């Protein structure tokens, strides 16, 4: 990797931009302001954590970035596209071609092998089998699970299942990976290993990673940390030595 990636040029565009974003849920006659006037940028090839206690709006924010939910007010741009201007088909294509997802509970299909699970999004894309298999095998090798390729999720440990999920995201060659509490179901040591793998994904594969979490290990590792409280952005911390435009 060139050292260029650590010094940004001034023309650099954020991968995600949220401007004045609100999301209000109406539940049983009550308004829940899950996201309250959030403005922030997510910069390329960085590990950004969005932290806050349970109920602070982290998952809602991730769903808004993924185009799985719509803001009540405000604008979300992803890879230069204004999500308000995209229809469901465009949003699906964006998710399928540009985004990767990693979940707390891994999100693997129980009846499929590790290899088949990694191949699911590529199948949805209609990739020819030979290319699909090459990508799947490469991704499984990258996460160190070649010898577990034919196991089903129940035959794998939690850490291994999360590595399969990371391989699935990686096989898509995504520009942006969104992870919701990826270490939430793992013990501290296993969580540490998963975090190292996510860090390598940023450094070696040039992925932009957004992790929502309340895991202190993730907060310590992240390049940029945004803190949410009751749906509001209450603070942003940039790790020492990390270049961010405008700073
Ligand atoms: P976090 O991921 O930080 O735990 P969430 O984004 O899941 O927080 O939730 C933020 C707030 O919005 C919570 O008060 C939650 O109960 C509420 N909320 C989330 N999703 C919905 C929904 N679909 N309908 C109503 N309220 C919701
Ligand atoms: Mg959540």
mmCIF file of C-alpha atoms and ligand atoms in Angstrom:
data_model
loop_
_atom_site.group_PDB
_atom_site.id
_atom_site.type_symbol
_atom_site.label_atom_id
_atom_site.label_comp_id
_atom_site.label_asym_id
_atom_site.label_seq_id
_atom_site.Cartn_x
_atom_site.Cartn_y
_atom_site.Cartn_z
ATOM 1 C CA UNK A 1 0.000 0.000 0.000
ATOM 2 C CA UNK A 2 1.251 3.442 -0.782
ATOM 3 C CA UNK A 3 1.675 6.045 1.921
ATOM 4 C CA UNK A 4 -0.719 8.203 -0.130
ATOM 5 C CA UNK A 5 -3.664 6.501 1.537
ATOM 6 C CA UNK A 6 -2.739 8.076 4.862
ATOM 7 C CA UNK A 7 -2.521 11.618 3.573
ATOM 8 C CA UNK A 8 -5.745 12.780 2.006
ATOM 9 C CA UNK A 9 -5.951 15.244 -0.808
ATOM 10 C CA UNK A 10 -8.301 18.177 -0.290
ATOM 11 C CA UNK A 11 -10.620 17.062 -3.089
ATOM 12 C CA UNK A 12 -11.488 13.882 -1.287
ATOM 13 C CA UNK A 13 -15.194 13.078 -1.013
ATOM 14 C CA UNK A 14 -16.750 11.315 1.947
ATOM 15 C CA UNK A 15 -18.142 7.824 1.310
ATOM 16 C CA UNK A 16 -21.211 8.660 3.379
ATOM 17 C CA UNK A 17 -22.639 12.053 4.246
ATOM 18 C CA UNK A 18 -25.551 12.633 6.574
ATOM 19 C CA UNK A 19 -27.016 16.112 6.663
ATOM 20 C CA UNK A 20 -29.613 17.151 9.228
ATOM 21 C CA UNK A 21 -30.954 13.622 9.471
ATOM 22 C CA UNK A 22 -33.940 12.842 11.674
ATOM 23 C CA UNK A 23 -35.811 9.577 12.099
ATOM 24 C CA UNK A 24 -38.954 9.694 14.162
ATOM 25 C CA UNK A 25 -40.926 6.518 14.868
ATOM 26 C CA UNK A 26 -44.591 6.797 15.724
ATOM 27 C CA UNK A 27 -45.435 4.054 18.134
ATOM 28 C CA UNK A 28 -48.787 3.759 19.927
ATOM 29 C CA UNK A 29 -49.420 7.510 19.753
ATOM 30 C CA UNK A 30 -45.910 8.307 20.969
ATOM 31 C CA UNK A 31 -43.087 9.894 18.960
ATOM 32 C CA UNK A 32 -39.676 8.299 19.358
ATOM 33 C CA UNK A 33 -36.911 10.514 18.034
ATOM 34 C CA UNK A 34 -34.462 7.688 17.241
ATOM 35 C CA UNK A 35 -32.131 9.962 15.227
ATOM 36 C CA UNK A 36 -32.191 13.662 16.036
ATOM 37 C CA UNK A 37 -30.513 16.112 13.655
ATOM 38 C CA UNK A 38 -27.370 14.138 12.856
ATOM 39 C CA UNK A 39 -24.817 15.586 10.448
ATOM 40 C CA UNK A 40 -21.604 13.652 9.843
ATOM 41 C CA UNK A 41 -19.200 12.419 7.164
ATOM 42 C CA UNK A 42 -17.667 8.967 6.842
ATOM 43 C CA UNK A 43 -14.236 9.100 5.214
ATOM 44 C CA UNK A 44 -12.835 6.450 2.858
ATOM 45 C CA UNK A 45 -10.558 3.637 3.958
ATOM 46 C CA UNK A 46 -11.038 4.325 7.631
ATOM 47 C CA UNK A 47 -12.533 2.352 10.487
ATOM 48 C CA UNK A 48 -15.309 4.511 11.905
ATOM 49 C CA UNK A 49 -17.163 3.491 15.040
ATOM 50 C CA UNK A 50 -20.574 4.811 15.996
ATOM 51 C CA UNK A 51 -20.985 4.257 19.694
ATOM 52 C CA UNK A 52 -23.646 4.771 22.310
ATOM 53 C CA UNK A 53 -25.699 2.806 24.768
ATOM 54 C CA UNK A 54 -28.525 0.520 23.823
ATOM 55 C CA UNK A 55 -31.391 2.565 22.390
ATOM 56 C CA UNK A 56 -29.209 5.528 21.377
ATOM 57 C CA UNK A 57 -30.063 5.089 17.684
ATOM 58 C CA UNK A 58 -27.049 3.168 16.336
ATOM 59 C CA UNK A 59 -28.933 0.512 14.386
ATOM 60 C CA UNK A 60 -31.369 3.112 13.062
ATOM 61 C CA UNK A 61 -28.413 5.131 11.753
ATOM 62 C CA UNK A 62 -26.898 2.090 10.055
ATOM 63 C CA UNK A 63 -30.244 1.217 8.449
ATOM 64 C CA UNK A 64 -30.506 4.782 7.112
ATOM 65 C CA UNK A 65 -27.022 4.503 5.560
ATOM 66 C CA UNK A 66 -27.936 1.132 4.030
ATOM 67 C CA UNK A 67 -31.116 2.603 2.536
ATOM 68 C CA UNK A 68 -33.147 0.067 4.526
ATOM 69 C CA UNK A 69 -34.969 2.905 6.277
ATOM 70 C CA UNK A 70 -35.767 6.475 5.210
ATOM 71 C CA UNK A 71 -35.137 9.649 7.170
ATOM 72 C CA UNK A 72 -38.164 11.573 8.378
ATOM 73 C CA UNK A 73 -36.139 14.663 7.468
ATOM 74 C CA UNK A 74 -32.659 15.291 6.080
ATOM 75 C CA UNK A 75 -30.432 13.697 3.468
ATOM 76 C CA UNK A 76 -28.152 10.671 3.307
ATOM 77 C CA UNK A 77 -25.578 10.399 0.517
ATOM 78 C CA UNK A 78 -23.781 7.110 -0.087
ATOM 79 C CA UNK A 79 -20.955 6.954 -2.628
ATOM 80 C CA UNK A 80 -22.133 10.240 -4.097
ATOM 81 C CA UNK A 81 -25.766 9.204 -4.460
ATOM 82 C CA UNK A 82 -28.600 10.983 -2.661
ATOM 83 C CA UNK A 83 -30.616 8.074 -1.258
ATOM 84 C CA UNK A 84 -33.806 10.174 -1.243
ATOM 85 C CA UNK A 85 -33.618 10.173 -5.042
ATOM 86 C CA UNK A 86 -33.205 6.421 -5.465
ATOM 87 C CA UNK A 87 -36.090 3.989 -5.860
ATOM 88 C CA UNK A 88 -36.179 0.532 -4.258
ATOM 89 C CA UNK A 89 -34.510 -1.062 -7.283
ATOM 90 C CA UNK A 90 -31.611 1.391 -7.217
ATOM 91 C CA UNK A 91 -31.221 0.905 -3.468
ATOM 92 C CA UNK A 92 -31.168 -2.864 -3.882
ATOM 93 C CA UNK A 93 -28.524 -2.555 -6.602
ATOM 94 C CA UNK A 94 -26.454 -0.244 -4.403
ATOM 95 C CA UNK A 95 -26.581 -2.727 -1.517
ATOM 96 C CA UNK A 96 -25.838 -5.676 -3.763
ATOM 97 C CA UNK A 97 -22.922 -4.135 -5.648
ATOM 98 C CA UNK A 98 -21.303 -1.654 -3.286
ATOM 99 C CA UNK A 99 -22.135 -2.554 0.303
ATOM 100 C CA UNK A 100 -21.267 -5.446 2.577
ATOM 101 C CA UNK A 101 -22.952 -6.306 5.868
ATOM 102 C CA UNK A 102 -21.764 -7.934 9.078
ATOM 103 C CA UNK A 103 -24.236 -8.568 11.916
ATOM 104 C CA UNK A 104 -24.019 -9.345 15.617
ATOM 105 C CA UNK A 105 -25.750 -12.703 15.138
ATOM 106 C CA UNK A 106 -23.727 -13.477 11.961
ATOM 107 C CA UNK A 107 -26.803 -13.844 9.716
ATOM 108 C CA UNK A 108 -25.738 -17.123 8.159
ATOM 109 C CA UNK A 109 -28.177 -19.560 6.613
ATOM 110 C CA UNK A 110 -28.230 -22.637 8.865
ATOM 111 C CA UNK A 111 -28.654 -25.255 6.134
ATOM 112 C CA UNK A 112 -25.886 -23.931 3.918
ATOM 113 C CA UNK A 113 -22.165 -24.664 4.272
ATOM 114 C CA UNK A 114 -19.696 -21.858 4.947
ATOM 115 C CA UNK A 115 -18.802 -21.870 1.269
ATOM 116 C CA UNK A 116 -22.432 -21.699 0.141
ATOM 117 C CA UNK A 117 -23.150 -18.903 2.621
ATOM 118 C CA UNK A 118 -20.269 -16.816 1.280
ATOM 119 C CA UNK A 119 -21.608 -17.362 -2.248
ATOM 120 C CA UNK A 120 -25.173 -16.171 -1.571
ATOM 121 C CA UNK A 121 -24.774 -12.465 -2.473
ATOM 122 C CA UNK A 122 -22.748 -13.366 -5.570
ATOM 123 C CA UNK A 123 -25.502 -15.753 -6.654
ATOM 124 C CA UNK A 124 -28.000 -12.897 -6.213
ATOM 125 C CA UNK A 125 -25.801 -10.829 -8.500
ATOM 126 C CA UNK A 126 -25.921 -13.573 -11.101
ATOM 127 C CA UNK A 127 -22.161 -14.002 -11.270
ATOM 128 C CA UNK A 128 -21.027 -16.940 -13.440
ATOM 129 C CA UNK A 129 -20.265 -20.017 -11.274
ATOM 130 C CA UNK A 130 -16.523 -20.117 -12.028
ATOM 131 C CA UNK A 131 -16.003 -16.499 -11.009
ATOM 132 C CA UNK A 132 -18.261 -16.925 -8.017
ATOM 133 C CA UNK A 133 -16.335 -19.950 -6.776
ATOM 134 C CA UNK A 134 -12.987 -18.273 -7.268
ATOM 135 C CA UNK A 135 -14.115 -15.271 -5.245
ATOM 136 C CA UNK A 136 -15.642 -17.431 -2.503
ATOM 137 C CA UNK A 137 -12.493 -19.517 -2.143
ATOM 138 C CA UNK A 138 -10.295 -16.432 -2.066
ATOM 139 C CA UNK A 139 -12.438 -14.800 0.626
ATOM 140 C CA UNK A 140 -12.538 -17.951 2.763
ATOM 141 C CA UNK A 141 -8.758 -18.283 2.464
ATOM 142 C CA UNK A 142 -8.356 -14.621 3.433
ATOM 143 C CA UNK A 143 -10.260 -15.166 6.691
ATOM 144 C CA UNK A 144 -8.335 -18.420 7.275
ATOM 145 C CA UNK A 145 -11.282 -20.790 6.913
ATOM 146 C CA UNK A 146 -10.407 -22.849 3.833
ATOM 147 C CA UNK A 147 -10.438 -26.021 5.916
ATOM 148 C CA UNK A 148 -13.920 -25.222 7.285
ATOM 149 C CA UNK A 149 -15.478 -24.465 3.899
ATOM 150 C CA UNK A 150 -17.853 -27.414 3.938
ATOM 151 C CA UNK A 151 -19.043 -27.034 7.517
ATOM 152 C CA UNK A 152 -22.460 -25.663 8.358
ATOM 153 C CA UNK A 153 -22.804 -22.802 10.853
ATOM 154 C CA UNK A 154 -23.780 -25.094 13.767
ATOM 155 C CA UNK A 155 -20.476 -26.936 13.320
ATOM 156 C CA UNK A 156 -18.523 -23.702 13.681
ATOM 157 C CA UNK A 157 -17.652 -21.595 16.736
ATOM 158 C CA UNK A 158 -19.054 -18.078 17.070
ATOM 159 C CA UNK A 159 -15.743 -16.571 15.978
ATOM 160 C CA UNK A 160 -15.606 -18.842 12.937
ATOM 161 C CA UNK A 161 -19.184 -17.973 12.014
ATOM 162 C CA UNK A 162 -18.322 -14.294 12.151
ATOM 163 C CA UNK A 163 -15.286 -14.951 9.936
ATOM 164 C CA UNK A 164 -17.615 -16.617 7.406
ATOM 165 C CA UNK A 165 -19.817 -13.509 7.554
ATOM 166 C CA UNK A 166 -16.764 -11.300 6.960
ATOM 167 C CA UNK A 167 -15.745 -13.500 4.011
ATOM 168 C CA UNK A 168 -19.273 -13.136 2.630
ATOM 169 C CA UNK A 169 -19.006 -9.350 2.807
ATOM 170 C CA UNK A 170 -15.496 -9.382 1.342
ATOM 171 C CA UNK A 171 -16.335 -11.684 -1.578
ATOM 172 C CA UNK A 172 -18.598 -8.933 -2.873
ATOM 173 C CA UNK A 173 -15.588 -6.621 -3.127
ATOM 174 C CA UNK A 174 -17.577 -3.881 -1.408
ATOM 175 C CA UNK A 175 -16.597 -0.240 -1.095
ATOM 176 C CA UNK A 176 -18.412 0.172 2.199
ATOM 177 C CA UNK A 177 -18.944 -2.422 4.912
ATOM 178 C CA UNK A 178 -21.563 -1.801 7.608
ATOM 179 C CA UNK A 179 -21.189 -3.834 10.786
ATOM 180 C CA UNK A 180 -23.774 -3.849 13.591
ATOM 181 C CA UNK A 181 -22.214 -4.971 16.904
ATOM 182 C CA UNK A 182 -19.918 -7.475 15.139
ATOM 183 C CA UNK A 183 -18.242 -8.482 18.421
ATOM 184 C CA UNK A 184 -21.433 -8.361 20.494
ATOM 185 C CA UNK A 185 -21.883 -12.119 20.799
ATOM 186 C CA UNK A 186 -18.219 -13.021 21.177
ATOM 187 C CA UNK A 187 -15.943 -13.295 24.193
ATOM 188 C CA UNK A 188 -13.258 -10.609 24.550
ATOM 189 C CA UNK A 189 -10.453 -12.646 22.964
ATOM 190 C CA UNK A 190 -12.504 -13.802 20.005
ATOM 191 C CA UNK A 191 -13.852 -10.280 19.613
ATOM 192 C CA UNK A 192 -10.253 -9.036 19.483
ATOM 193 C CA UNK A 193 -9.459 -11.439 16.622
ATOM 194 C CA UNK A 194 -12.531 -10.381 14.681
ATOM 195 C CA UNK A 195 -11.548 -6.756 15.200
ATOM 196 C CA UNK A 196 -8.047 -7.490 13.860
ATOM 197 C CA UNK A 197 -9.615 -9.070 10.788
ATOM 198 C CA UNK A 198 -11.851 -6.026 10.273
ATOM 199 C CA UNK A 199 -8.780 -3.777 10.618
ATOM 200 C CA UNK A 200 -6.971 -5.836 7.960
ATOM 201 C CA UNK A 201 -9.999 -5.485 5.720
ATOM 202 C CA UNK A 202 -9.554 -1.712 5.852
ATOM 203 C CA UNK A 203 -5.764 -1.755 5.444
ATOM 204 C CA UNK A 204 -5.337 -4.548 2.880
ATOM 205 C CA UNK A 205 -8.583 -4.352 0.922
ATOM 206 C CA UNK A 206 -9.154 -0.606 1.036
ATOM 207 C CA UNK A 207 -12.642 -0.982 2.443
ATOM 208 C CA UNK A 208 -14.434 1.804 4.315
ATOM 209 C CA UNK A 209 -15.805 0.311 7.493
ATOM 210 C CA UNK A 210 -18.552 1.602 9.766
ATOM 211 C CA UNK A 211 -19.075 -0.309 12.986
ATOM 212 C CA UNK A 212 -21.868 0.451 15.408
ATOM 213 C CA UNK A 213 -20.991 -0.883 18.808
ATOM 214 C CA UNK A 214 -20.774 -0.407 22.534
ATOM 215 C CA UNK A 215 -17.656 -2.622 22.792
ATOM 216 C CA UNK A 216 -14.775 -0.607 24.357
ATOM 217 C CA UNK A 217 -12.243 -2.656 22.331
ATOM 218 C CA UNK A 218 -13.792 -1.407 19.111
ATOM 219 C CA UNK A 219 -13.855 2.191 20.347
ATOM 220 C CA UNK A 220 -10.139 1.970 21.171
ATOM 221 C CA UNK A 221 -9.266 0.502 17.770
ATOM 222 C CA UNK A 222 -11.380 2.743 15.540
ATOM 223 C CA UNK A 223 -9.793 5.631 13.628
ATOM 224 C CA UNK A 224 -12.812 7.855 14.197
ATOM 225 C CA UNK A 225 -15.460 7.517 16.888
ATOM 226 C CA UNK A 226 -18.834 9.268 16.760
ATOM 227 C CA UNK A 227 -20.896 9.109 19.920
ATOM 228 C CA UNK A 228 -24.690 9.069 19.894
ATOM 229 C CA UNK A 229 -26.846 9.863 22.891
ATOM 230 C CA UNK A 230 -30.642 9.694 22.597
ATOM 231 C CA UNK A 231 -30.317 9.976 18.822
ATOM 232 C CA UNK A 232 -28.060 13.030 18.896
ATOM 233 C CA UNK A 233 -24.420 13.166 17.867
ATOM 234 C CA UNK A 234 -22.722 14.376 21.055
ATOM 235 C CA UNK A 235 -19.056 13.961 20.189
ATOM 236 C CA UNK A 236 -16.455 12.932 17.623
ATOM 237 C CA UNK A 237 -12.953 11.691 18.390
ATOM 238 C CA UNK A 238 -10.220 11.161 15.801
ATOM 239 C CA UNK A 239 -7.359 8.839 16.727
ATOM 240 C CA UNK A 240 -3.961 10.463 16.883
ATOM 241 C CA UNK A 241 -2.112 10.280 13.569
ATOM 242 C CA UNK A 242 -5.229 9.592 11.529
ATOM 243 C CA UNK A 243 -5.708 12.022 8.669
ATOM 244 C CA UNK A 244 -9.190 13.414 8.205
ATOM 245 C CA UNK A 245 -10.029 16.244 5.815
ATOM 246 C CA UNK A 246 -10.691 19.610 7.412
ATOM 247 C CA UNK A 247 -8.576 18.851 10.482
HETATM 248 P P1 LIG B 1 -29.425 1.009 19.292
HETATM 249 O O1 LIG B 1 -29.076 0.230 18.076
HETATM 250 O O2 LIG B 1 -28.450 2.079 19.636
HETATM 251 O O3 LIG B 1 -29.683 0.115 20.471
HETATM 252 P P2 LIG B 1 -31.894 1.605 17.893
HETATM 253 O O4 LIG B 1 -31.499 2.367 16.694
HETATM 254 O O5 LIG B 1 -32.237 0.169 17.719
HETATM 255 O O6 LIG B 1 -30.800 1.795 19.036
HETATM 256 O O7 LIG B 1 -33.176 2.324 18.565
HETATM 257 C C1 LIG B 1 -33.227 3.709 18.853
HETATM 258 C C2 LIG B 1 -34.609 4.035 19.415
HETATM 259 O O8 LIG B 1 -35.597 3.902 18.421
HETATM 260 C C3 LIG B 1 -35.042 3.149 20.556
HETATM 261 O O9 LIG B 1 -35.781 3.927 21.481
HETATM 262 C C4 LIG B 1 -35.912 2.127 19.889
HETATM 263 O O10 LIG B 1 -36.847 1.591 20.793
HETATM 264 C C5 LIG B 1 -36.561 2.933 18.801
HETATM 265 N N1 LIG B 1 -36.891 2.130 17.607
HETATM 266 C C6 LIG B 1 -36.017 1.477 16.818
HETATM 267 N N2 LIG B 1 -36.633 0.877 15.787
HETATM 268 C C7 LIG B 1 -37.964 1.145 15.942
HETATM 269 C C8 LIG B 1 -39.137 0.815 15.185
HETATM 270 N N3 LIG B 1 -39.074 0.094 14.081
HETATM 271 N N4 LIG B 1 -40.320 1.277 15.646
HETATM 272 C C9 LIG B 1 -40.386 2.031 16.762
HETATM 273 N N5 LIG B 1 -39.326 2.387 17.512
HETATM 274 C C10 LIG B 1 -38.127 1.958 17.099
HETATM 275 MG MG1 LIG B 2 -28.680 -1.786 17.823
#
